């Protein structure tokens, strides 16, 4: 990651950032400023009525003596909390990229100096870092001004050591999210199932135990639902198990399971070509699980966690699975594959069953870009949460609110279940009608949880942002890493 963030006592300053509370309340430090500068500030504010000091608003200025100055809105004085500060950092990213001199900028949020919560500066820095991530290494011809060139931001603060320490505690979470964004953005000719398995393997250096199962081993275990999806591809399918053992020795682990379809053509039920390129990100569930494991390992989380990802490529070929084929899943249940494009649930069926039977986890949370229907329901704003477990749901919803990775609770009533009964097998992989596509997919998954506490996150809509978001430039969001990290930290560490 290219942006460097440093903390030091106020000194020579290249860009000063001045925080302004809602209602354009200038910080008391301006009282000590010279009259000209104060007059200039009041005039600037009165000439730009759209800037009101609302959260994340910004106003770049050049002072009469040619200093760069950015006013940034801090929102309401009484609503200062980490999520808000991160948003401020996010807003600063673009503006500092434009105003930086030789890629460097200094920030001094005067208003937050001496603020009673000492984590303001570190959270602003964290938001800035998250929003500044870019994937630009395939450009060979762009001019610097077309690229993101902000290289270093120095926070000028009265307590540089404390702020740096607080920032270092957050940094691993960004590292995890960036790993996710990278693998999600890389195209499918680079991120094949094997390449993604190798990315997971690279977590060994952070202290994660990693096992990679190949097709022969999966066949022997009986993971025919997963294998059927990859059967038309020249790329070998894999299941990867990652273990982070930071908790008590015999404590049951938390389990996270990810859909890792490195490219989803739909198979023989082939997709239309328009936007099919998007299906390179159909491995995002797996990408989030890998990024989460990285974050947990890098911050040495005090908890036992297993991550399991099913890695396959869904291609049509002479060897591909046909609509109507029946497969024997690892659970023993048989599945009639009506639509080869409803492949994610087939991969997860075996991955979920394997996870609960081998690890006896406290619970399982799976993540998958599972259905187009969840995009119809929730767009890019929230991921769908499906869980029969009220306590688990509440914890996940709250973690979503705290990290601005929002979830919305979706139904999982038993009446939807009979829709996937098949005429010739235990179940079919799509519902009969066209309705409630995300719920029938979730009901299918539920049949492979063996009643272990479980939640399913359908992240099809939130994985790829077509517009800039608060903490992410457009493109891969890494949605889920910060949410699940928070969920674990708040509820399962040191307990
Ligand atoms: N990977 C897709 C879902 C998807 C769509 C993710 C758009 C991200 C963006 C999934 O495998 C799929 O094809 N689902 C089908 C299911 C249908 C055949 C029942 C869908 O949603 O159309
Ligand atoms: Mn599909
Ligand atoms: Zn898919």
Coordinates of C-alpha atoms and ligand atoms in Angstrom, one line a residue:
X1 CA 0.0 0.0 0.0
X2 CA 1.5 3.2 -1.0
X3 CA 0.1 5.9 1.3
X4 CA 2.4 6.6 4.3
X5 CA 0.9 8.1 7.4
X6 CA 3.0 9.7 10.1
X7 CA 2.3 11.6 13.3
X8 CA 4.4 14.5 14.7
X9 CA 4.2 17.6 16.8
X10 CA 3.1 20.7 14.8
X11 CA 6.0 22.2 12.9
X12 CA 6.6 23.2 9.3
X13 CA 3.3 22.6 7.6
X14 CA 2.6 22.0 3.9
X15 CA -1.2 21.8 4.1
X16 CA -3.2 22.7 7.1
X17 CA -6.6 21.2 7.6
X18 CA -8.9 23.1 9.8
X19 CA -11.9 21.3 11.2
X20 CA -15.2 23.2 11.4
X21 CA -18.2 22.1 13.4
X22 CA -21.7 22.2 11.9
X23 CA -23.0 25.7 11.8
X24 CA -19.6 26.9 10.8
X25 CA -18.3 27.2 14.3
X26 CA -14.6 27.9 14.0
X27 CA -12.3 26.3 16.5
X28 CA -10.9 28.3 19.3
X29 CA -7.4 28.2 18.0
X30 CA -8.4 30.7 15.3
X31 CA -8.9 33.2 18.1
X32 CA -5.1 33.3 18.3
X33 CA -4.7 33.8 14.6
X34 CA -3.9 37.1 13.1
X35 CA -6.7 39.4 12.2
X36 CA -6.2 39.2 8.5
X37 CA -6.4 35.4 8.5
X38 CA -9.5 35.4 10.7
X39 CA -11.2 37.9 8.4
X40 CA -10.3 35.9 5.4
X41 CA -11.8 32.8 6.9
X42 CA -15.1 34.5 7.8
X43 CA -15.3 36.0 4.4
X44 CA -14.6 32.6 2.7
X45 CA -17.3 31.0 4.7
X46 CA -19.8 33.7 4.0
X47 CA -19.0 33.5 0.2
X48 CA -19.5 29.8 0.1
X49 CA -22.9 29.2 1.8
X50 CA -23.0 25.6 0.7
X51 CA -20.2 24.7 3.1
X52 CA -21.9 24.4 6.5
X53 CA -19.5 22.3 8.4
X54 CA -21.6 19.2 7.8
X55 CA -19.8 15.9 8.2
X56 CA -17.2 15.3 5.4
X57 CA -17.9 18.6 3.6
X58 CA -14.7 20.2 2.5
X59 CA -13.6 23.6 1.2
X60 CA -10.1 24.0 -0.2
X61 CA -8.7 27.6 0.0
X62 CA -5.5 29.5 -0.6
X63 CA -4.9 32.1 2.0
X64 CA -3.9 35.7 1.0
X65 CA -0.3 34.8 1.9
X66 CA -0.4 31.7 -0.5
X67 CA -0.8 29.0 2.1
X68 CA -3.0 26.0 1.3
X69 CA -5.8 25.6 3.7
X70 CA -8.6 23.1 3.7
X71 CA -11.7 23.5 5.8
X72 CA -13.3 20.2 6.6
X73 CA -16.7 19.7 8.2
X74 CA -16.8 17.8 11.4
X75 CA -20.6 17.5 11.7
X76 CA -22.4 18.1 15.0
X77 CA -20.3 18.7 18.0
X78 CA -22.3 16.2 20.1
X79 CA -22.1 13.4 17.5
X80 CA -18.3 12.9 17.5
X81 CA -17.5 9.1 17.3
X82 CA -15.1 6.8 15.4
X83 CA -17.4 6.2 12.4
X84 CA -17.8 10.0 12.0
X85 CA -14.1 10.7 12.2
X86 CA -13.4 7.9 9.6
X87 CA -15.8 9.7 7.3
X88 CA -13.8 12.9 7.7
X89 CA -10.6 11.1 6.8
X90 CA -12.4 9.7 3.8
X91 CA -13.4 13.1 2.6
X92 CA -9.9 14.4 3.1
X93 CA -8.4 11.8 0.7
X94 CA -9.4 13.3 -2.6
X95 CA -8.8 16.8 -1.6
X96 CA -5.4 16.2 -0.2
X97 CA -4.5 14.2 -3.4
X98 CA -5.3 17.4 -5.3
X99 CA -3.7 19.9 -3.0
X100 CA -0.6 17.9 -1.9
X101 CA 2.8 19.3 -2.9
X102 CA 5.0 16.6 -4.4
X103 CA 2.7 14.0 -3.0
X104 CA 3.0 15.2 0.6
X105 CA 0.5 17.0 2.8
X106 CA 0.2 17.8 6.5
X107 CA -3.0 17.8 8.4
X108 CA -3.8 19.6 11.7
X109 CA -7.4 19.2 12.7
X110 CA -7.3 22.0 15.3
X111 CA -10.9 21.5 16.4
X112 CA -10.2 18.0 17.7
X113 CA -7.1 19.0 19.6
X114 CA -7.6 18.1 23.2
X115 CA -10.9 16.5 22.3
X116 CA -11.9 14.2 25.1
X117 CA -11.7 11.1 22.9
X118 CA -8.1 10.5 22.1
X119 CA -9.0 8.3 19.1
X120 CA -10.1 11.1 16.8
X121 CA -6.8 11.6 15.0
X122 CA -6.1 7.9 14.5
X123 CA -9.6 7.3 13.1
X124 CA -9.3 10.2 10.7
X125 CA -6.0 8.7 9.5
X126 CA -7.7 5.3 9.2
X127 CA -10.5 6.7 7.1
X128 CA -8.0 8.6 4.9
X129 CA -6.0 5.4 4.4
X130 CA -9.1 3.3 3.5
X131 CA -10.3 5.9 1.0
X132 CA -6.9 6.4 -0.6
X133 CA -6.4 2.8 -1.8
X134 CA -6.2 2.4 -5.5
X135 CA -5.5 -0.4 -8.0
X136 CA -3.5 1.3 -10.8
X137 CA -0.7 -1.1 -11.6
X138 CA -2.1 -2.1 -15.0
X139 CA -1.9 1.5 -16.4
X140 CA 1.2 2.0 -18.4
X141 CA 0.4 5.3 -20.1
X142 CA -1.5 7.5 -17.7
X143 CA 0.0 10.8 -16.7
X144 CA 0.7 11.4 -13.0
X145 CA -2.2 13.9 -12.7
X146 CA -4.6 11.1 -13.8
X147 CA -3.4 8.8 -11.0
X148 CA -3.6 8.9 -7.3
X149 CA -0.3 10.5 -6.3
X150 CA -0.8 11.3 -2.6
X151 CA 2.2 9.5 -1.0
X152 CA 2.5 10.8 2.5
X153 CA 0.3 12.5 5.0
X154 CA 1.6 13.8 8.3
X155 CA -0.8 14.4 11.1
X156 CA 0.3 17.3 13.3
X157 CA -0.9 16.5 16.7
X158 CA 0.0 17.4 20.3
X159 CA 0.1 13.6 21.1
X160 CA 1.9 12.0 18.2
X161 CA 3.0 8.8 20.2
X162 CA -0.5 8.0 21.5
X163 CA -2.1 8.7 18.1
X164 CA 0.4 6.6 16.3
X165 CA -0.2 3.7 18.7
X166 CA -4.0 4.0 18.2
X167 CA -3.5 4.1 14.4
X168 CA -1.2 1.0 14.5
X169 CA -4.0 -0.9 16.2
X170 CA -6.3 -0.1 13.3
X171 CA -3.8 -0.6 10.5
X172 CA -4.1 -4.4 10.3
X173 CA -7.8 -4.0 9.5
X174 CA -6.9 -1.9 6.5
X175 CA -4.3 -4.4 5.4
X176 CA -6.9 -7.1 5.5
X177 CA -9.4 -5.0 3.6
X178 CA -6.8 -4.1 1.0
X179 CA -5.9 -7.7 0.4
X180 CA -9.6 -8.4 -0.2
X181 CA -9.9 -5.4 -2.6
X182 CA -6.8 -6.5 -4.5
X183 CA -7.9 -10.1 -5.1
X184 CA -11.4 -8.9 -6.0
X185 CA -10.1 -6.4 -8.5
X186 CA -7.6 -8.7 -10.2
X187 CA -9.0 -10.3 -13.3
X188 CA -10.0 -14.0 -13.5
X189 CA -6.9 -14.8 -15.7
X190 CA -4.8 -13.8 -12.8
X191 CA -6.9 -14.9 -9.8
X192 CA -7.6 -18.5 -10.7
X193 CA -8.6 -20.9 -8.0
X194 CA -5.0 -22.0 -7.6
X195 CA -3.7 -18.4 -7.5
X196 CA -6.3 -17.5 -4.8
X197 CA -5.3 -20.5 -2.8
X198 CA -1.7 -19.3 -3.0
X199 CA -2.8 -15.9 -1.7
X200 CA -4.4 -17.7 1.3
X201 CA -1.2 -19.7 1.7
X202 CA 0.8 -16.5 1.9
X203 CA -1.0 -15.8 5.3
X204 CA 1.4 -18.4 6.8
X205 CA 3.9 -15.7 7.3
X206 CA 1.4 -13.9 9.5
X207 CA 0.9 -17.0 11.7
X208 CA -2.2 -18.5 10.0
X209 CA -2.2 -22.2 9.5
X210 CA -3.3 -23.0 5.9
X211 CA -4.3 -26.3 4.3
X212 CA -5.1 -26.6 0.6
X213 CA -7.2 -29.5 -0.6
X214 CA -7.0 -30.4 -4.2
X215 CA -9.6 -32.1 -6.5
X216 CA -8.4 -35.6 -5.7
X217 CA -8.8 -35.0 -2.0
X218 CA -12.2 -33.3 -2.4
X219 CA -13.4 -36.3 -4.5
X220 CA -12.3 -38.7 -1.8
X221 CA -14.1 -36.7 0.8
X222 CA -17.2 -36.6 -1.3
X223 CA -17.6 -32.9 -2.1
X224 CA -19.4 -33.6 -5.4
X225 CA -21.6 -30.5 -5.2
X226 CA -18.5 -28.2 -5.2
X227 CA -16.6 -30.3 -7.7
X228 CA -19.6 -30.4 -10.2
X229 CA -19.3 -26.6 -10.5
X230 CA -15.6 -26.7 -11.4
X231 CA -15.9 -29.7 -13.6
X232 CA -16.2 -27.7 -16.9
X233 CA -13.1 -25.7 -16.2
X234 CA -9.5 -26.4 -17.0
X235 CA -8.6 -24.9 -13.7
X236 CA -8.4 -27.2 -10.7
X237 CA -10.9 -26.7 -7.9
X238 CA -9.7 -26.2 -4.3
X239 CA -10.9 -25.9 -0.8
X240 CA -8.7 -23.9 1.5
X241 CA -8.8 -24.1 5.3
X242 CA -7.2 -21.2 7.3
X243 CA -6.9 -21.4 11.1
X244 CA -6.0 -18.5 13.4
X245 CA -5.5 -19.8 17.0
X246 CA -5.3 -16.8 19.1
X247 CA -7.8 -17.9 21.8
X248 CA -7.8 -20.5 24.5
X249 CA -6.5 -24.0 23.5
X250 CA -9.7 -26.0 23.6
X251 CA -12.2 -23.3 22.8
X252 CA -14.5 -23.9 19.8
X253 CA -13.6 -21.7 16.9
X254 CA -15.8 -19.1 15.1
X255 CA -16.1 -20.2 11.5
X256 CA -16.3 -18.0 8.3
X257 CA -17.1 -19.6 5.0
X258 CA -16.6 -17.9 1.6
X259 CA -17.9 -18.4 -1.9
X260 CA -14.9 -18.3 -4.2
X261 CA -16.1 -18.6 -7.8
X262 CA -13.1 -17.0 -9.5
X263 CA -15.2 -16.6 -12.7
X264 CA -18.9 -17.3 -13.1
X265 CA -19.9 -17.7 -16.8
X266 CA -23.1 -19.4 -15.6
X267 CA -21.8 -22.7 -17.1
X268 CA -24.1 -24.4 -19.6
X269 CA -26.9 -22.1 -18.3
X270 CA -24.7 -19.4 -19.7
X271 CA -25.1 -15.8 -18.8
X272 CA -25.7 -13.0 -21.3
X273 CA -22.5 -11.2 -22.3
X274 CA -23.5 -7.8 -21.1
X275 CA -21.6 -7.1 -17.9
X276 CA -20.4 -10.7 -17.7
X277 CA -16.9 -9.3 -16.9
X278 CA -18.3 -8.4 -13.4
X279 CA -18.3 -12.1 -12.6
X280 CA -14.5 -11.8 -11.9
X281 CA -15.7 -10.6 -8.4
X282 CA -17.7 -13.7 -7.8
X283 CA -14.9 -14.9 -5.4
X284 CA -15.5 -11.9 -3.1
X285 CA -16.9 -14.0 -0.3
X286 CA -13.6 -16.0 -0.3
X287 CA -11.7 -12.7 -0.7
X288 CA -13.3 -11.3 2.5
X289 CA -12.6 -14.5 4.5
X290 CA -9.0 -14.3 3.5
X291 CA -8.7 -10.6 4.2
X292 CA -10.4 -11.1 7.6
X293 CA -7.9 -13.9 8.5
X294 CA -5.1 -11.5 7.6
X295 CA -6.5 -8.7 9.8
X296 CA -7.1 -11.0 12.7
X297 CA -3.6 -12.5 12.4
X298 CA -1.9 -9.1 12.0
X299 CA -3.5 -7.7 15.1
X300 CA -3.1 -11.0 17.0
X301 CA -6.7 -11.3 17.9
X302 CA -7.4 -13.3 21.0
X303 CA -9.8 -15.7 19.5
X304 CA -9.9 -19.0 17.6
X305 CA -11.2 -18.6 14.0
X306 CA -11.4 -20.9 11.0
X307 CA -11.8 -19.6 7.5
X308 CA -13.0 -22.0 4.8
X309 CA -13.2 -21.0 1.1
X310 CA -14.4 -23.0 -1.8
X311 CA -12.5 -22.1 -4.9
X312 CA -13.8 -23.0 -8.4
X313 CA -14.3 -21.6 -11.9
X314 CA -17.7 -22.0 -13.5
X315 CA -17.1 -22.6 -17.2
X316 CA -19.1 -24.3 -20.0
X317 CA -17.3 -27.1 -21.8
X318 CA -17.7 -30.7 -23.0
X319 CA -17.0 -31.8 -19.5
X320 CA -19.3 -29.2 -17.8
X321 CA -22.2 -30.1 -15.6
X322 CA -25.5 -30.2 -17.4
X323 CA -28.9 -28.8 -16.2
X324 CA -30.8 -31.7 -14.7
X325 CA -27.7 -33.5 -13.4
X326 CA -28.0 -34.9 -9.9
X327 CA -25.0 -34.7 -7.5
X328 CA -24.4 -36.4 -4.2
X329 CA -23.3 -33.7 -1.8
X330 CA -20.9 -34.2 1.1
X331 CA -23.8 -34.1 3.5
X332 CA -25.3 -37.2 1.8
X333 CA -28.2 -35.1 0.5
X334 CA -28.8 -35.2 -3.3
X335 CA -29.2 -32.1 -5.4
X336 CA -30.8 -31.8 -8.9
X337 CA -28.9 -29.0 -10.6
X338 CA -31.7 -27.3 -12.6
X339 CA -29.6 -24.2 -13.4
X340 CA -25.8 -24.3 -13.6
X341 CA -25.7 -20.6 -12.9
X342 CA -27.0 -21.1 -9.4
X343 CA -23.5 -22.5 -8.6
X344 CA -22.5 -20.5 -5.5
X345 CA -24.9 -22.4 -3.3
X346 CA -23.5 -25.7 -4.6
X347 CA -20.0 -24.7 -3.5
X348 CA -21.2 -23.4 -0.1
X349 CA -23.3 -26.5 0.5
X350 CA -20.2 -28.7 0.7
X351 CA -18.0 -26.0 2.3
X352 CA -20.6 -25.4 5.1
X353 CA -21.2 -29.1 5.8
X354 CA -17.4 -29.7 5.9
X355 CA -16.9 -26.8 8.3
X356 CA -19.5 -27.8 10.8
X357 CA -18.6 -31.5 10.8
X358 CA -14.8 -31.0 11.1
X359 CA -14.6 -28.0 13.4
X360 CA -17.7 -28.0 15.6
X361 CA -17.7 -24.2 15.5
X362 CA -19.6 -21.9 17.9
X363 CA -21.3 -20.6 14.7
X364 CA -20.8 -20.2 11.0
X365 CA -21.1 -17.0 9.0
X366 CA -20.9 -17.4 5.3
X367 CA -20.3 -14.6 2.7
X368 CA -21.2 -14.9 -0.9
X369 CA -22.0 -12.8 -4.0
X370 CA -24.9 -15.2 -4.2
X371 CA -27.9 -13.6 -6.0
X372 CA -28.7 -10.9 -8.4
X373 CA -32.0 -10.7 -6.5
X374 CA -30.3 -9.1 -3.5
X375 CA -29.2 -6.2 -5.7
X376 CA -32.8 -5.7 -6.7
X377 CA -33.8 -5.6 -3.0
X378 CA -31.0 -3.6 -1.5
X379 CA -28.8 -2.1 -4.2
X380 CA -25.3 -1.2 -3.2
X381 CA -26.2 0.2 0.2
X382 CA -26.7 -2.8 2.4
X383 CA -25.9 -6.5 2.3
X384 CA -28.6 -9.0 2.9
X385 CA -28.4 -10.8 6.3
X386 CA -30.2 -14.2 6.6
X387 CA -30.1 -16.0 10.0
X388 CA -32.4 -18.0 12.1
X389 CA -30.4 -16.9 15.2
X390 CA -31.5 -13.7 16.8
X391 CA -28.5 -13.1 19.0
X392 CA -26.1 -13.6 16.0
X393 CA -28.2 -11.3 13.8
X394 CA -28.2 -8.5 16.4
X395 CA -24.5 -8.7 16.8
X396 CA -23.9 -8.6 13.1
X397 CA -26.4 -5.7 12.5
X398 CA -24.7 -3.7 15.2
X399 CA -21.2 -4.3 13.9
X400 CA -22.5 -3.1 10.5
X401 CA -23.8 0.1 12.0
X402 CA -20.5 0.7 13.8
X403 CA -18.4 0.2 10.7
X404 CA -20.7 1.7 8.1
X405 CA -20.9 -1.7 6.4
X406 CA -24.6 -1.9 6.7
X407 CA -26.7 -5.1 6.7
X408 CA -30.5 -5.6 6.4
X409 CA -32.3 -8.5 7.9
X410 CA -34.1 -10.6 5.3
X411 CA -36.7 -13.4 5.8
X412 CA -35.9 -17.1 6.2
X413 CA -39.3 -18.5 7.0
X414 CA -39.8 -22.2 6.6
X415 CA -42.6 -21.6 4.0
X416 CA -39.9 -20.7 1.5
X417 CA -38.2 -24.0 2.0
X418 CA -40.6 -26.3 0.1
X419 CA -40.0 -24.3 -3.0
X420 CA -36.6 -26.1 -3.5
X421 CA -38.0 -29.6 -3.2
X422 CA -37.2 -31.7 -6.4
X423 CA -39.2 -34.3 -8.2
X424 CA -36.2 -36.7 -8.4
X425 CA -33.8 -35.7 -5.7
X426 CA -33.7 -34.3 -2.1
X427 CA -33.7 -30.8 -3.5
X428 CA -33.1 -28.7 -6.6
X429 CA -30.7 -25.7 -6.7
X430 CA -33.3 -23.1 -7.7
X431 CA -36.8 -22.3 -6.6
X432 CA -39.9 -23.0 -8.7
X433 CA -41.2 -19.5 -9.0
X434 CA -39.3 -16.3 -9.8
X435 CA -39.9 -14.7 -6.4
X436 CA -37.7 -14.3 -3.3
X437 CA -34.6 -15.5 -5.1
X438 CA -32.2 -14.4 -2.3
X439 CA -34.3 -16.2 0.3
X440 CA -34.7 -19.5 -1.6
X441 CA -30.9 -19.4 -2.1
X442 CA -30.4 -18.9 1.7
X443 CA -33.0 -21.7 2.5
X444 CA -30.9 -24.0 0.3
X445 CA -27.7 -23.1 2.3
X446 CA -29.6 -23.7 5.5
X447 CA -30.1 -27.3 4.6
X448 CA -26.3 -27.8 4.9
X449 CA -25.8 -26.1 8.3
X450 CA -26.8 -29.1 10.3
X451 CA -28.6 -26.7 12.6
X452 CA -25.4 -25.1 13.8
X453 CA -25.9 -21.4 14.6
X454 CA -25.4 -19.7 11.2
X455 CA -25.8 -16.5 9.4
X456 CA -25.5 -15.9 5.6
X457 CA -24.4 -12.5 4.1
X458 CA -25.4 -12.0 0.5
X459 CA -22.8 -9.4 -0.6
X460 CA -23.6 -9.4 -4.4
X461 CA -24.6 -5.7 -4.3
X462 CA -22.0 -4.3 -2.0
X463 CA -18.8 -5.9 -3.2
X464 CA -18.3 -3.6 -6.2
X465 CA -19.1 0.1 -6.0
X466 CA -19.9 1.8 -9.2
X467 CA -19.6 5.2 -7.5
X468 CA -17.2 6.6 -4.9
X469 CA -18.3 5.7 -1.4
X470 CA -17.4 7.3 2.0
X471 CA -14.5 5.0 2.7
X472 CA -13.7 3.6 -0.7
X473 CA -13.1 4.8 -4.1
X474 CA -15.2 3.2 -6.8
X475 CA -14.4 -0.4 -7.5
X476 CA -13.8 -3.2 -5.0
X477 CA -15.0 -2.3 -1.5
X478 CA -13.6 -5.0 0.7
X479 CA -17.1 -5.0 2.3
X480 CA -17.2 -7.4 5.2
X481 CA -13.7 -7.3 6.5
X482 CA -14.2 -4.3 8.8
X483 CA -17.7 -5.5 9.8
X484 CA -16.6 -9.0 10.8
X485 CA -13.5 -7.8 12.5
X486 CA -15.6 -5.5 14.6
X487 CA -18.2 -8.3 15.2
X488 CA -15.4 -10.6 16.5
X489 CA -13.6 -7.9 18.6
X490 CA -16.8 -6.7 20.3
X491 CA -18.3 -10.0 21.1
X492 CA -15.8 -12.8 21.1
X493 CA -12.4 -11.7 22.3
X494 CA -11.3 -12.2 25.9
X495 CA -14.6 -13.8 26.7
Ligands
LIG1 N1 -22.8 -14.8 -9.0 C1 -24.2 -14.7 -9.4 C2 -24.9 -13.6 -8.6 C3 -24.4 -12.2 -8.9 C4 -25.1 -11.4 -9.8 C5 -23.4 -11.7 -8.2 C6 -24.7 -10.1 -10.1 C7 -23.0 -10.4 -8.4 C8 -23.6 -9.6 -9.4 C9 -24.8 -16.1 -9.0 O1 -24.0 -17.2 -9.2 C10 -26.0 -16.2 -10.0 O2 -25.7 -16.4 -11.1 N2 -27.2 -16.2 -9.5 C11 -28.3 -16.3 -10.3 C12 -29.2 -17.3 -9.6 C13 -30.4 -17.8 -10.4 C14 -29.9 -18.6 -11.6 C15 -31.3 -18.6 -9.6 C16 -29.0 -15.0 -10.4 O3 -29.0 -14.2 -9.4 O4 -29.5 -14.6 -11.4
LIG2 MN1 -24.0 -17.9 -11.2
LIG3 ZN1 -22.0 -16.9 -9.0

